[in-house]
mmCIF file of C-alpha atoms and ligand atoms in Angstrom:
data_model
loop_
_atom_site.group_PDB
_atom_site.id
_atom_site.type_symbol
_atom_site.label_atom_id
_atom_site.label_comp_id
_atom_site.label_asym_id
_atom_site.label_seq_id
_atom_site.Cartn_x
_atom_site.Cartn_y
_atom_site.Cartn_z
ATOM 1 C CA MET P 1049 -40.679 1.024 13.103
ATOM 2 C CA ASP P 1050 -39.508 4.570 13.843
ATOM 3 C CA ARG P 1051 -37.761 6.783 11.299
ATOM 4 C CA ARG P 1052 -34.273 5.807 12.476
ATOM 5 C CA GLN P 1053 -35.039 2.090 12.257
ATOM 6 C CA PHE P 1054 -36.585 2.624 8.841
ATOM 7 C CA LEU P 1055 -33.506 4.489 7.592
ATOM 8 C CA ASN P 1056 -31.184 1.843 9.015
ATOM 9 C CA SER P 1057 -33.098 -0.962 7.376
ATOM 10 C CA SER P 1058 -33.281 0.985 4.083
ATOM 11 C CA ILE P 1059 -29.524 1.540 4.059
ATOM 12 C CA LEU P 1060 -28.938 -2.104 4.932
ATOM 13 C CA GLY P 1061 -31.356 -3.214 2.254
ATOM 14 C CA ALA P 1062 -29.709 -1.029 -0.371
ATOM 15 C CA ALA P 1063 -26.254 -2.257 0.605
ATOM 16 C CA SER P 1064 -27.210 -5.915 0.540
ATOM 17 C CA LEU P 1065 -28.940 -5.377 -2.814
ATOM 18 C CA ALA P 1066 -25.747 -3.817 -4.147
ATOM 19 C CA VAL P 1067 -23.710 -6.774 -2.907
ATOM 20 C CA THR P 1068 -26.222 -9.235 -4.347
ATOM 21 C CA ALA P 1069 -26.247 -7.387 -7.674
ATOM 22 C CA SER P 1070 -22.463 -7.436 -8.018
ATOM 23 C CA GLY P 1071 -22.407 -11.097 -6.969
ATOM 24 C CA ALA P 1072 -25.076 -11.905 -9.544
ATOM 25 C CA SER P 1073 -23.316 -10.107 -12.385
ATOM 26 C CA LEU P 1074 -20.135 -11.948 -11.433
ATOM 27 C CA LEU P 1075 -21.973 -15.254 -11.617
ATOM 28 C CA THR P 1076 -23.677 -14.548 -14.937
ATOM 29 C CA SER P 1077 -20.299 -13.887 -16.539
ATOM 30 C CA CYS P 1078 -19.031 -17.305 -15.391
ATOM 31 C CA THR P 1079 -19.275 -20.639 -17.147
ATOM 32 C CA PRO P 1080 -21.755 -23.172 -15.652
ATOM 33 C CA THR P 1081 -19.057 -25.053 -13.713
ATOM 34 C CA GLU P 1082 -17.641 -21.807 -12.305
ATOM 35 C CA LYS P 1083 -21.111 -20.909 -11.039
ATOM 36 C CA LYS P 1084 -20.587 -23.365 -8.201
ATOM 37 C CA LEU P 1085 -17.548 -21.472 -6.941
ATOM 38 C CA GLU P 1086 -18.229 -19.276 -3.960
ATOM 39 C CA VAL P 1087 -16.936 -15.710 -3.818
ATOM 40 C CA PRO P 1088 -14.204 -15.781 -1.138
ATOM 41 C CA ALA P 1089 -15.031 -14.023 2.133
ATOM 42 C CA PRO P 1090 -13.492 -10.540 2.434
ATOM 43 C CA GLU P 1091 -10.192 -10.704 4.300
ATOM 44 C CA LEU P 1092 -8.944 -8.415 7.039
ATOM 45 C CA ARG P 1093 -5.538 -7.294 5.788
ATOM 46 C CA LEU P 1094 -3.713 -5.751 8.729
ATOM 47 C CA SER P 1095 -0.797 -3.364 8.342
ATOM 48 C CA PHE P 1096 1.625 -1.764 10.824
ATOM 49 C CA GLN P 1097 3.441 1.556 10.743
ATOM 50 C CA GLU P 1098 7.194 1.591 11.365
ATOM 51 C CA ARG P 1099 7.124 1.634 15.169
ATOM 52 C CA THR P 1100 4.025 -0.493 15.798
ATOM 53 C CA ALA P 1101 5.722 -3.875 16.165
ATOM 54 C CA PRO P 1102 8.098 -4.590 19.045
ATOM 55 C CA GLY P 1103 11.747 -4.988 17.967
ATOM 56 C CA GLU P 1104 15.019 -3.053 17.762
ATOM 57 C CA SER P 1105 15.570 -3.076 14.001
ATOM 58 C CA LEU P 1106 13.350 -2.940 10.929
ATOM 59 C CA ASN P 1107 14.072 -6.627 10.252
ATOM 60 C CA GLU P 1108 13.186 -7.664 13.801
ATOM 61 C CA ARG P 1109 9.918 -5.776 13.512
ATOM 62 C CA LEU P 1110 9.146 -7.331 10.116
ATOM 63 C CA ASP P 1111 9.926 -10.817 11.538
ATOM 64 C CA TYR P 1112 7.449 -10.142 14.328
ATOM 65 C CA MET P 1113 4.844 -8.901 11.837
ATOM 66 C CA GLU P 1114 5.216 -12.014 9.702
ATOM 67 C CA SER P 1115 4.808 -14.229 12.757
ATOM 68 C CA MET P 1116 1.532 -12.424 13.479
ATOM 69 C CA GLY P 1117 0.213 -12.650 9.908
ATOM 70 C CA ILE P 1118 0.472 -8.887 9.336
ATOM 71 C CA VAL P 1119 0.583 -8.382 5.555
ATOM 72 C CA GLY P 1120 1.063 -4.609 5.151
ATOM 73 C CA PHE P 1121 3.750 -2.130 6.143
ATOM 74 C CA GLU P 1122 3.193 1.646 6.182
ATOM 75 C CA PRO P 1123 6.438 3.630 6.361
ATOM 76 C CA GLY P 1124 6.619 7.391 6.738
ATOM 77 C CA GLY P 1125 7.325 9.325 3.543
ATOM 78 C CA ARG P 1126 10.258 11.406 4.788
ATOM 79 C CA ASN P 1127 13.341 10.698 2.621
ATOM 80 C CA LEU P 1128 11.456 7.832 0.967
ATOM 81 C CA ALA P 1129 13.407 8.111 -2.296
ATOM 82 C CA GLY P 1130 16.601 7.411 -0.310
ATOM 83 C CA ARG P 1131 15.010 4.357 1.347
ATOM 84 C CA VAL P 1132 13.612 2.516 -1.684
ATOM 85 C CA ASN P 1133 16.469 -0.030 -1.807
ATOM 86 C CA GLU P 1134 16.498 -0.560 1.959
ATOM 87 C CA LEU P 1135 12.747 -1.199 2.023
ATOM 88 C CA GLN P 1136 12.767 -3.411 -1.074
ATOM 89 C CA GLN P 1137 15.498 -5.558 0.445
ATOM 90 C CA ALA P 1138 13.812 -5.734 3.839
ATOM 91 C CA LEU P 1139 10.536 -6.917 2.253
ATOM 92 C CA SER P 1140 12.133 -9.262 -0.278
ATOM 93 C CA GLY P 1141 10.901 -12.851 0.208
ATOM 94 C CA ARG P 1142 8.382 -11.812 2.859
ATOM 95 C CA ASN P 1143 4.597 -11.978 2.715
ATOM 96 C CA ILE P 1144 4.404 -8.251 3.526
ATOM 97 C CA LYS P 1145 3.724 -5.465 1.024
ATOM 98 C CA ILE P 1146 3.932 -1.709 1.354
ATOM 99 C CA SER P 1147 0.365 -0.753 2.262
ATOM 100 C CA ALA P 1148 0.550 3.028 2.041
ATOM 101 C CA ILE P 1149 3.063 5.813 2.631
ATOM 102 C CA CYS P 1150 2.258 8.143 5.515
ATOM 103 C CA ALA P 1151 2.833 11.786 4.498
ATOM 104 C CA GLY P 1152 6.447 12.984 5.097
ATOM 105 C CA PHE P 1153 6.386 15.978 2.735
ATOM 106 C CA ASP P 1154 7.333 19.570 3.566
ATOM 107 C CA GLY P 1155 4.923 22.486 3.237
ATOM 108 C CA PHE P 1156 1.202 21.972 2.554
ATOM 109 C CA ILE P 1157 -1.118 22.162 -0.410
ATOM 110 C CA LEU P 1158 -3.298 25.041 0.885
ATOM 111 C CA ALA P 1159 -0.367 27.278 1.890
ATOM 112 C CA GLU P 1160 -0.815 30.953 1.063
ATOM 113 C CA ASP P 1161 2.944 31.447 0.847
ATOM 114 C CA PRO P 1162 4.014 30.330 -2.668
ATOM 115 C CA ALA P 1163 7.384 29.145 -1.336
ATOM 116 C CA VAL P 1164 5.675 26.792 1.152
ATOM 117 C CA LYS P 1165 3.313 25.528 -1.563
ATOM 118 C CA ALA P 1166 6.329 24.929 -3.839
ATOM 119 C CA GLN P 1167 7.999 22.893 -1.066
ATOM 120 C CA PHE P 1168 4.906 20.727 -0.902
ATOM 121 C CA ASP P 1169 4.740 20.309 -4.684
ATOM 122 C CA SER P 1170 8.314 19.115 -5.049
ATOM 123 C CA THR P 1171 8.647 16.961 -1.915
ATOM 124 C CA MET P 1172 5.232 15.332 -2.410
ATOM 125 C CA ARG P 1173 6.085 14.431 -6.005
ATOM 126 C CA ASP P 1174 9.372 12.841 -4.900
ATOM 127 C CA ILE P 1175 7.481 10.744 -2.346
ATOM 128 C CA ILE P 1176 4.822 9.744 -4.908
ATOM 129 C CA ALA P 1177 7.500 8.547 -7.362
ATOM 130 C CA ALA P 1178 9.209 6.468 -4.629
ATOM 131 C CA ALA P 1179 5.826 5.134 -3.452
ATOM 132 C CA GLY P 1180 5.177 3.904 -6.988
ATOM 133 C CA GLU P 1181 8.527 2.081 -7.058
ATOM 134 C CA LEU P 1182 7.590 0.379 -3.798
ATOM 135 C CA GLY P 1183 4.150 -0.706 -5.064
ATOM 136 C CA SER P 1184 2.289 1.359 -2.470
ATOM 137 C CA THR P 1185 -1.489 1.785 -2.768
ATOM 138 C CA GLY P 1186 -0.899 5.518 -2.282
ATOM 139 C CA VAL P 1187 0.575 8.435 -0.339
ATOM 140 C CA ILE P 1188 -1.493 9.825 2.541
ATOM 141 C CA MET P 1189 -1.905 13.598 2.840
ATOM 142 C CA VAL P 1190 -3.846 16.183 4.837
ATOM 143 C CA PRO P 1191 -4.698 19.448 3.004
ATOM 144 C CA ALA P 1192 -3.854 21.659 6.021
ATOM 145 C CA PHE P 1193 -3.410 21.179 9.766
ATOM 146 C CA ASN P 1194 -4.844 23.877 12.058
ATOM 147 C CA GLY P 1195 -1.320 24.945 13.041
ATOM 148 C CA GLN P 1196 -0.167 25.453 9.432
ATOM 149 C CA LYS P 1197 -0.421 29.182 8.672
ATOM 150 C CA PRO P 1198 -0.900 31.288 6.661
ATOM 151 C CA CYS P 1199 -3.509 29.019 5.113
ATOM 152 C CA MET P 1200 -5.985 29.773 2.332
ATOM 153 C CA PRO P 1201 -9.438 30.587 3.798
ATOM 154 C CA HIS P 1202 -12.054 27.849 3.933
ATOM 155 C CA THR P 1203 -14.153 29.085 1.000
ATOM 156 C CA LEU P 1204 -15.676 27.697 -2.176
ATOM 157 C CA ASP P 1205 -12.758 29.159 -4.166
ATOM 158 C CA THR P 1206 -10.311 27.275 -1.952
ATOM 159 C CA ARG P 1207 -12.202 24.047 -2.478
ATOM 160 C CA GLU P 1208 -12.084 24.544 -6.249
ATOM 161 C CA PHE P 1209 -8.377 25.279 -6.029
ATOM 162 C CA LEU P 1210 -7.876 22.111 -3.952
ATOM 163 C CA CYS P 1211 -9.782 19.996 -6.496
ATOM 164 C CA GLU P 1212 -7.666 21.373 -9.356
ATOM 165 C CA GLN P 1213 -4.447 20.785 -7.477
ATOM 166 C CA MET P 1214 -5.534 17.281 -6.438
ATOM 167 C CA HIS P 1215 -6.355 16.524 -10.076
ATOM 168 C CA GLU P 1216 -2.774 17.337 -11.065
ATOM 169 C CA LEU P 1217 -1.320 15.317 -8.199
ATOM 170 C CA GLY P 1218 -3.634 12.397 -8.949
ATOM 171 C CA GLU P 1219 -2.615 12.321 -12.608
ATOM 172 C CA TYR P 1220 1.051 12.445 -11.582
ATOM 173 C CA ALA P 1221 0.472 9.574 -9.145
ATOM 174 C CA LEU P 1222 -1.247 7.463 -11.835
ATOM 175 C CA LYS P 1223 1.822 7.849 -14.060
ATOM 176 C CA HIS P 1224 3.779 6.305 -11.179
ATOM 177 C CA ASN P 1225 1.214 3.508 -10.649
ATOM 178 C CA THR P 1226 0.057 4.809 -7.314
ATOM 179 C CA THR P 1227 -2.439 7.304 -5.846
ATOM 180 C CA VAL P 1228 -2.738 10.194 -3.407
ATOM 181 C CA ILE P 1229 -4.976 9.503 -0.411
ATOM 182 C CA LEU P 1230 -6.791 12.345 1.384
ATOM 183 C CA GLU P 1231 -7.065 11.774 5.128
ATOM 184 C CA PRO P 1232 -9.879 13.531 7.014
ATOM 185 C CA LEU P 1233 -8.889 14.299 10.620
ATOM 186 C CA ASN P 1234 -11.030 15.981 13.277
ATOM 187 C CA ARG P 1235 -11.697 19.619 14.056
ATOM 188 C CA ARG P 1236 -9.113 19.807 16.818
ATOM 189 C CA GLU P 1237 -6.338 18.955 14.360
ATOM 190 C CA ALA P 1238 -7.591 20.067 10.966
ATOM 191 C CA HIS P 1239 -10.898 21.849 10.606
ATOM 192 C CA TYR P 1240 -10.658 21.843 6.787
ATOM 193 C CA LEU P 1241 -11.366 18.140 6.181
ATOM 194 C CA ARG P 1242 -13.125 16.161 8.928
ATOM 195 C CA GLN P 1243 -15.353 13.524 7.378
ATOM 196 C CA VAL P 1244 -14.827 10.611 5.050
ATOM 197 C CA ALA P 1245 -17.776 11.542 2.798
ATOM 198 C CA ASP P 1246 -16.392 15.074 2.384
ATOM 199 C CA ALA P 1247 -13.008 13.659 1.355
ATOM 200 C CA ALA P 1248 -14.784 11.320 -1.090
ATOM 201 C CA ALA P 1249 -16.643 14.271 -2.615
ATOM 202 C CA ILE P 1250 -13.317 16.043 -3.182
ATOM 203 C CA CYS P 1251 -12.019 12.848 -4.857
ATOM 204 C CA ARG P 1252 -15.056 12.870 -7.153
ATOM 205 C CA ASP P 1253 -14.682 16.558 -7.988
ATOM 206 C CA ALA P 1254 -10.920 16.262 -8.562
ATOM 207 C CA LYS P 1255 -11.809 14.095 -11.584
ATOM 208 C CA SER P 1256 -8.741 11.890 -11.418
ATOM 209 C CA GLU P 1257 -8.646 8.171 -10.653
ATOM 210 C CA GLY P 1258 -5.400 8.868 -8.834
ATOM 211 C CA VAL P 1259 -7.204 10.790 -6.063
ATOM 212 C CA LYS P 1260 -8.528 8.581 -3.241
ATOM 213 C CA CYS P 1261 -9.467 8.918 0.415
ATOM 214 C CA MET P 1262 -9.328 6.991 3.663
ATOM 215 C CA GLY P 1263 -10.885 6.741 7.086
ATOM 216 C CA ASP P 1264 -9.066 6.730 10.430
ATOM 217 C CA PHE P 1265 -11.143 5.111 13.183
ATOM 218 C CA TRP P 1266 -9.572 7.450 15.738
ATOM 219 C CA HIS P 1267 -10.349 10.642 13.832
ATOM 220 C CA MET P 1268 -13.772 9.270 12.883
ATOM 221 C CA GLN P 1269 -15.172 10.552 16.188
ATOM 222 C CA GLU P 1270 -16.524 13.307 13.883
ATOM 223 C CA GLU P 1271 -18.729 10.775 12.085
ATOM 224 C CA THR P 1272 -22.239 9.849 13.193
ATOM 225 C CA SER P 1273 -21.777 6.328 11.769
ATOM 226 C CA ASP P 1274 -18.596 4.394 10.892
ATOM 227 C CA TYR P 1275 -20.723 2.211 8.641
ATOM 228 C CA ALA P 1276 -22.219 5.103 6.670
ATOM 229 C CA ALA P 1277 -18.847 6.883 6.454
ATOM 230 C CA PHE P 1278 -17.121 3.964 4.731
ATOM 231 C CA LEU P 1279 -20.093 3.244 2.483
ATOM 232 C CA ALA P 1280 -20.182 6.922 1.434
ATOM 233 C CA ALA P 1281 -16.608 6.644 0.149
ATOM 234 C CA GLY P 1282 -17.387 3.238 -1.317
ATOM 235 C CA LYS P 1283 -15.300 1.053 -3.568
ATOM 236 C CA GLU P 1284 -14.517 3.922 -5.881
ATOM 237 C CA TYR P 1285 -12.718 6.162 -3.389
ATOM 238 C CA LEU P 1286 -11.867 4.242 -0.185
ATOM 239 C CA GLN P 1287 -8.191 3.293 -0.467
ATOM 240 C CA HIS P 1288 -6.893 2.945 3.104
ATOM 241 C CA VAL P 1289 -7.969 2.722 6.758
ATOM 242 C CA HIS P 1290 -6.135 3.650 9.981
ATOM 243 C CA VAL P 1291 -6.971 2.098 13.323
ATOM 244 C CA ALA P 1292 -6.216 3.012 16.943
ATOM 245 C CA SER P 1293 -8.012 2.860 20.260
ATOM 246 C CA ARG P 1294 -10.951 5.254 20.214
ATOM 247 C CA ALA P 1295 -10.352 7.395 23.293
ATOM 248 C CA ARG P 1296 -6.577 7.829 23.661
ATOM 249 C CA ARG P 1297 -5.203 6.708 20.279
ATOM 250 C CA ILE P 1298 -3.298 3.770 21.703
ATOM 251 C CA MET P 1299 -3.601 0.058 20.813
ATOM 252 C CA PRO P 1300 -7.116 -1.104 19.911
ATOM 253 C CA GLY P 1301 -8.476 -2.663 23.106
ATOM 254 C CA GLU P 1302 -6.510 -0.474 25.516
ATOM 255 C CA ASP P 1303 -9.524 1.853 25.860
ATOM 256 C CA GLY P 1304 -11.882 -1.015 26.688
ATOM 257 C CA GLU P 1305 -15.447 -1.151 25.411
ATOM 258 C CA VAL P 1306 -15.281 2.013 23.304
ATOM 259 C CA ASP P 1307 -12.841 0.172 21.032
ATOM 260 C CA ASN P 1308 -15.589 -1.167 18.834
ATOM 261 C CA TYR P 1309 -14.909 -1.372 15.097
ATOM 262 C CA VAL P 1310 -17.691 -3.797 14.157
ATOM 263 C CA GLU P 1311 -19.927 -1.317 12.306
ATOM 264 C CA GLY P 1312 -17.005 0.013 10.273
ATOM 265 C CA PHE P 1313 -15.807 -3.508 9.525
ATOM 266 C CA ARG P 1314 -19.315 -4.472 8.425
ATOM 267 C CA ALA P 1315 -19.132 -1.743 5.764
ATOM 268 C CA LEU P 1316 -15.656 -2.870 4.673
ATOM 269 C CA LYS P 1317 -16.879 -6.444 4.317
ATOM 270 C CA GLN P 1318 -19.920 -5.347 2.307
ATOM 271 C CA LEU P 1319 -17.636 -3.317 0.033
ATOM 272 C CA ASN P 1320 -15.320 -6.317 -0.298
ATOM 273 C CA TYR P 1321 -12.644 -3.755 0.613
ATOM 274 C CA PRO P 1322 -9.390 -5.059 -0.875
ATOM 275 C CA TYR P 1323 -6.863 -2.771 0.839
ATOM 276 C CA TYR P 1324 -5.387 -2.489 4.349
ATOM 277 C CA VAL P 1325 -6.400 -1.613 7.894
ATOM 278 C CA SER P 1326 -3.221 -0.075 9.270
ATOM 279 C CA PHE P 1327 -2.263 0.579 12.905
ATOM 280 C CA GLU P 1328 -1.483 4.231 13.652
ATOM 281 C CA CYS P 1329 -1.170 4.403 17.424
ATOM 282 C CA GLY P 1330 1.074 4.206 20.453
ATOM 283 C CA THR P 1331 0.602 2.076 23.559
ATOM 284 C CA LYS P 1332 0.495 2.614 27.308
ATOM 285 C CA GLY P 1333 1.275 -1.019 28.055
ATOM 286 C CA ASP P 1334 3.911 -3.642 27.271
ATOM 287 C CA ARG P 1335 4.032 -3.499 23.474
ATOM 288 C CA LYS P 1336 4.489 -7.264 23.074
ATOM 289 C CA GLN P 1337 1.218 -7.857 24.915
ATOM 290 C CA THR P 1338 -0.851 -4.905 23.691
ATOM 291 C CA VAL P 1339 -0.032 -5.428 19.997
ATOM 292 C CA ALA P 1340 -0.900 -9.129 20.134
ATOM 293 C CA ALA P 1341 -4.134 -8.388 22.027
ATOM 294 C CA ALA P 1342 -5.070 -5.665 19.519
ATOM 295 C CA VAL P 1343 -4.550 -7.978 16.541
ATOM 296 C CA GLU P 1344 -6.713 -10.632 18.194
ATOM 297 C CA LEU P 1345 -9.433 -8.087 19.044
ATOM 298 C CA LEU P 1346 -9.597 -6.783 15.468
ATOM 299 C CA ARG P 1347 -9.753 -10.296 14.016
ATOM 300 C CA THR P 1348 -12.545 -11.222 16.434
ATOM 301 C CA GLN P 1349 -14.527 -8.066 15.570
ATOM 302 C CA TRP P 1350 -14.008 -8.697 11.846
ATOM 303 C CA GLU P 1351 -15.606 -12.130 12.303
ATOM 304 C CA GLN P 1352 -18.486 -10.522 14.235
ATOM 305 C CA ALA P 1353 -19.094 -7.869 11.571
HETATM 306 MG MG1 LIG U 1797 -4.410 8.572 10.513
#
């Protein structure tokens, strides 16, 4: 066994021990008859963004989603407060919940210009409050895109500032029964935050249960292991997942063999991940065919994981 194999088997062993331990503690707290009950298998809860499903109107797209067993919906955050009623009505009586809210604020949290930072503070808080009304798991945010300037320098002081600011946002989100979700991207789009474990460390250091993170399979080209990335965030911090094809960010499956999510899914299953895997991608093909094929591919790979 070489070092790599040893490390892999050690990580696997530790993870399966963790799963066994939580299963055991669950069983010991049960009555004797309940002991016979099996813990249900982790479910793949798929979610679509606003333009993922084919259809002309929101209702047509939601009808399509329901027919496909898609249980989450991830709208953009722009003008969310003005859309709460529309979205509540559209989802009423359906087996679809708001999964997360995708950004939509003005400004950015690491802006050097106080006016731009103030724009972020007020618009983000409006979105968080609306997200809470809609029962969202959280509001997704990126600390700074490469194109957003002037930006605070990437220093230890900036990280401390970010943790303090995230603490405040997280506490505000908790008051509204939701969270803020840090999304790592990749160095071409946002050099500041590129890896899931780094985002999870910021969550830890922000010291608020309202600060969470996510992984996006497309951006996760920066990771050496999808499996290790999700496990590093773990149950405590991993709140959302985005999925797309892995070369061109179109529908899973449209990039062929590179569209492999099995290792990431294996981590999600081991974590008993209770949240959503949400499509964030376009398509080069006929949407009716590529969306259906992508859903089937992900379900097949979830079974394989
Ligand atoms: Mg994303």
